[in-house]
Amino acid sequence: MKKNINALVLAAIIGLLIVAVGLGFLFGPANPVPWILIGVLITIVVVYRWISSRDRVEWKESYTVGVDDLDDDHKRLIELINRFQTAYTYHTGEEFEHQALNELVDYTKYHFEREEKMMEEAGYPDLAAHKEIHRTMIAKVGEFQEEYQRTGHEALEGVAKFLSEWLINHINGIDKKYGPYVSRRQASV
Ligand SMILES: [Fe+2]
């Protein structure tokens, strides 16, 4: 069974149910069928909303690295991962999915460069190791893109989850280490 419910199919089912509710009421309000269908409609909407929120990632105050610009970058990255997840889950169109993935990859590259530059200016001692982790991630993301070009939509299964887990672990583990160096440097200029 196809894991992702196509948004158009779902919209069509909801549309049909609404029509059926309308027709059911033609037989009077005592007819139980439209009431049951209303219950089905509400359940579909609740489940749909639950599925959408389940995969979403939220930035938390505890994720701060102590540098506002870089926190803003991380928030933006989380937003782009969520958008990419939505594009994948609802698979409303190849164009939207493709664009969401590319936007996420481009912003990740931009952010890594900016972060590395700030670490460099702050004289952060573990810069080389941190850069290497970034390079490895960029290579991994490049593999996802290549696989996506080869096999399309199915290649992206689990990618958003992998990226969000990687990002949150990276922020809370490696990124937080440069925080004191970069914020000290910013305070001195
Ligand atoms: Fe980093």
Short mmCIF file of C-alpha atoms and ligand atoms in Angstrom, two decimals:
data_model
loop_
_atom_site.label_atom_id
_atom_site.label_comp_id
_atom_site.label_asym_id
_atom_site.label_seq_id
_atom_site.Cartn_x
_atom_site.Cartn_y
_atom_site.Cartn_z
CA MET A 1 0.00 0.00 0.00
CA LYS A 2 1.26 3.43 -0.82
CA LYS A 3 2.31 5.04 2.42
CA ASN A 4 1.48 8.59 1.53
CA ILE A 5 -2.11 9.56 1.00
CA ASN A 6 -2.24 11.85 -1.94
CA ALA A 7 -3.74 15.19 -0.89
CA LEU A 8 -5.98 15.27 -3.94
CA VAL A 9 -7.44 11.83 -3.18
CA LEU A 10 -8.09 12.90 0.40
CA ALA A 11 -9.75 16.13 -0.75
CA ALA A 12 -11.95 14.09 -3.11
CA ILE A 13 -12.98 11.72 -0.27
CA ILE A 14 -13.84 14.68 1.98
CA GLY A 15 -15.81 16.29 -0.87
CA LEU A 16 -17.79 13.08 -1.46
CA LEU A 17 -18.52 12.70 2.25
CA ILE A 18 -19.83 16.28 2.42
CA VAL A 19 -22.13 15.60 -0.55
CA ALA A 20 -23.29 12.35 1.08
CA VAL A 21 -24.04 14.22 4.34
CA GLY A 22 -26.11 16.76 2.37
CA LEU A 23 -28.02 13.97 0.60
CA GLY A 24 -28.52 12.11 3.90
CA PHE A 25 -30.21 15.12 5.47
CA LEU A 26 -32.73 15.17 2.62
CA PHE A 27 -34.29 12.20 4.46
CA GLY A 28 -34.71 14.32 7.59
CA PRO A 29 -32.54 14.99 10.66
CA ALA A 30 -33.67 11.73 12.29
CA ASN A 31 -31.76 9.75 9.64
CA PRO A 32 -28.58 8.45 11.41
CA VAL A 33 -26.45 8.09 8.25
CA PRO A 34 -25.42 11.79 7.82
CA TRP A 35 -24.56 12.01 11.53
CA ILE A 36 -22.32 8.95 11.22
CA LEU A 37 -20.70 10.48 8.13
CA ILE A 38 -20.09 13.75 10.04
CA GLY A 39 -18.33 11.64 12.69
CA VAL A 40 -16.19 10.03 9.96
CA LEU A 41 -15.36 13.46 8.53
CA ILE A 42 -14.27 14.82 11.93
CA THR A 43 -12.14 11.71 12.53
CA ILE A 44 -10.41 12.13 9.14
CA VAL A 45 -9.62 15.79 9.89
CA VAL A 46 -8.31 15.01 13.39
CA VAL A 47 -6.13 12.12 12.16
CA TYR A 48 -4.85 14.24 9.26
CA ARG A 49 -3.89 17.05 11.63
CA TRP A 50 -2.26 14.61 14.04
CA ILE A 51 -0.18 13.09 11.23
CA SER A 52 0.93 16.56 10.09
CA SER A 53 1.93 17.71 13.57
CA ARG A 54 3.64 14.41 14.49
CA ASP A 55 6.43 14.93 11.96
CA ARG A 56 6.94 18.61 12.71
CA VAL A 57 10.02 19.80 14.58
CA GLU A 58 9.97 22.89 16.79
CA TRP A 59 12.93 25.01 17.82
CA LYS A 60 13.22 25.22 21.60
CA GLU A 61 14.89 27.80 23.82
CA SER A 62 17.20 25.02 25.08
CA TYR A 63 18.65 24.75 21.55
CA THR A 64 20.27 28.17 21.75
CA VAL A 65 23.99 28.32 20.95
CA GLY A 66 24.25 31.78 22.50
CA VAL A 67 24.61 33.57 19.16
CA ASP A 68 21.43 35.20 17.85
CA ASP A 69 22.30 35.08 14.13
CA LEU A 70 23.14 31.39 14.31
CA ASP A 71 20.03 30.61 16.37
CA ASP A 72 18.04 32.38 13.63
CA ASP A 73 19.76 30.19 11.01
CA HIS A 74 18.89 27.06 12.99
CA LYS A 75 15.25 28.19 13.29
CA ARG A 76 15.14 28.77 9.54
CA LEU A 77 16.66 25.34 8.88
CA ILE A 78 14.03 23.69 11.08
CA GLU A 79 11.32 25.60 9.21
CA LEU A 80 12.74 24.40 5.87
CA ILE A 81 12.93 20.79 7.12
CA ASN A 82 9.25 21.04 8.16
CA ARG A 83 8.32 22.43 4.75
CA PHE A 84 10.25 19.66 3.05
CA GLN A 85 8.53 17.07 5.27
CA THR A 86 5.13 18.50 4.31
CA ALA A 87 6.05 18.43 0.61
CA TYR A 88 7.12 14.81 0.92
CA THR A 89 4.20 13.61 3.09
CA TYR A 90 1.44 15.14 1.01
CA HIS A 91 3.29 14.79 -2.24
CA THR A 92 1.15 17.47 -3.85
CA GLY A 93 3.55 17.86 -6.74
CA GLU A 94 7.05 16.99 -7.88
CA GLU A 95 7.80 20.69 -8.32
CA PHE A 96 7.04 21.61 -4.68
CA GLU A 97 9.01 18.64 -3.35
CA HIS A 98 11.98 19.36 -5.59
CA GLN A 99 11.98 23.05 -4.65
CA ALA A 100 11.65 22.32 -0.90
CA LEU A 101 14.62 19.93 -1.02
CA ASN A 102 16.81 22.33 -2.99
CA GLU A 103 15.95 25.26 -0.75
CA LEU A 104 16.88 23.20 2.31
CA VAL A 105 20.19 22.09 0.79
CA ASP A 106 21.08 25.63 -0.32
CA TYR A 107 20.31 27.13 3.07
CA THR A 108 22.29 24.39 4.83
CA LYS A 109 25.35 25.23 2.71
CA TYR A 110 24.90 28.95 3.34
CA HIS A 111 24.51 28.38 7.08
CA PHE A 112 27.55 26.09 7.38
CA GLU A 113 29.71 28.69 5.63
CA ARG A 114 28.45 31.47 7.85
CA GLU A 115 28.95 29.40 10.99
CA GLU A 116 32.46 28.39 9.94
CA LYS A 117 33.39 32.00 9.19
CA MET A 118 32.22 33.10 12.64
CA MET A 119 34.12 30.26 14.32
CA GLU A 120 37.23 31.19 12.36
CA GLU A 121 36.99 34.87 13.32
CA ALA A 122 36.53 33.85 16.95
CA GLY A 123 39.65 31.66 16.82
CA TYR A 124 37.65 28.57 17.74
CA PRO A 125 40.21 25.78 18.34
CA ASP A 126 38.09 22.87 17.00
CA LEU A 127 37.25 24.54 13.70
CA ALA A 128 38.88 21.88 11.49
CA ALA A 129 36.96 19.01 13.12
CA HIS A 130 33.70 20.96 12.97
CA LYS A 131 34.25 21.79 9.29
CA GLU A 132 34.84 18.11 8.57
CA ILE A 133 31.49 17.20 10.15
CA HIS A 134 29.83 19.82 7.94
CA ARG A 135 31.57 18.48 4.81
CA THR A 136 30.45 14.93 5.62
CA MET A 137 26.87 16.15 5.99
CA ILE A 138 26.96 18.08 2.71
CA ALA A 139 28.25 14.93 0.98
CA LYS A 140 25.42 12.89 2.52
CA VAL A 141 22.82 15.43 1.40
CA GLY A 142 24.38 15.35 -2.09
CA GLU A 143 23.80 11.59 -2.12
CA PHE A 144 20.13 12.12 -1.25
CA GLN A 145 19.80 14.58 -4.13
CA GLU A 146 21.45 12.17 -6.57
CA GLU A 147 19.24 9.31 -5.44
CA TYR A 148 16.20 11.57 -5.77
CA GLN A 149 17.17 12.43 -9.34
CA ARG A 150 17.56 8.74 -10.13
CA THR A 151 14.49 7.27 -8.43
CA GLY A 152 12.23 10.24 -7.58
CA HIS A 153 9.86 10.64 -4.63
CA GLU A 154 10.48 7.26 -2.96
CA ALA A 155 14.16 8.15 -2.47
CA LEU A 156 13.15 10.77 0.09
CA GLU A 157 11.47 8.46 2.55
CA GLY A 158 12.86 9.10 6.04
CA VAL A 159 15.16 11.89 4.80
CA ALA A 160 13.40 14.74 6.69
CA LYS A 161 13.45 12.70 9.91
CA PHE A 162 17.12 11.91 9.43
CA LEU A 163 17.92 15.59 8.75
CA SER A 164 15.95 16.93 11.71
CA GLU A 165 17.52 14.42 14.11
CA TRP A 166 20.97 15.16 12.76
CA LEU A 167 20.45 18.92 13.05
CA ILE A 168 19.10 18.85 16.60
CA ASN A 169 21.93 16.54 17.75
CA HIS A 170 24.47 18.70 15.96
CA ILE A 171 23.15 21.92 17.52
CA ASN A 172 22.99 20.44 21.02
CA GLY A 173 26.31 18.65 20.81
CA ILE A 174 28.89 20.19 18.49
CA ASP A 175 27.47 23.68 17.83
CA LYS A 176 27.02 24.59 21.47
CA LYS A 177 30.77 24.21 21.99
CA TYR A 178 31.60 27.25 19.85
CA GLY A 179 28.94 29.38 21.61
CA PRO A 180 31.19 30.93 24.29
CA TYR A 181 33.99 31.67 21.76
CA VAL A 182 31.75 33.31 19.16
CA SER A 183 29.66 35.29 21.64
CA ARG A 184 32.82 36.53 23.40
CA ARG A 185 34.25 37.64 20.05
CA GLN A 186 30.98 39.41 19.16
CA ALA A 187 30.96 41.24 22.50
CA SER A 188 34.49 42.51 21.89
CA VAL A 189 33.85 44.08 18.43
FE FE B 1 27.67 23.32 12.88
#
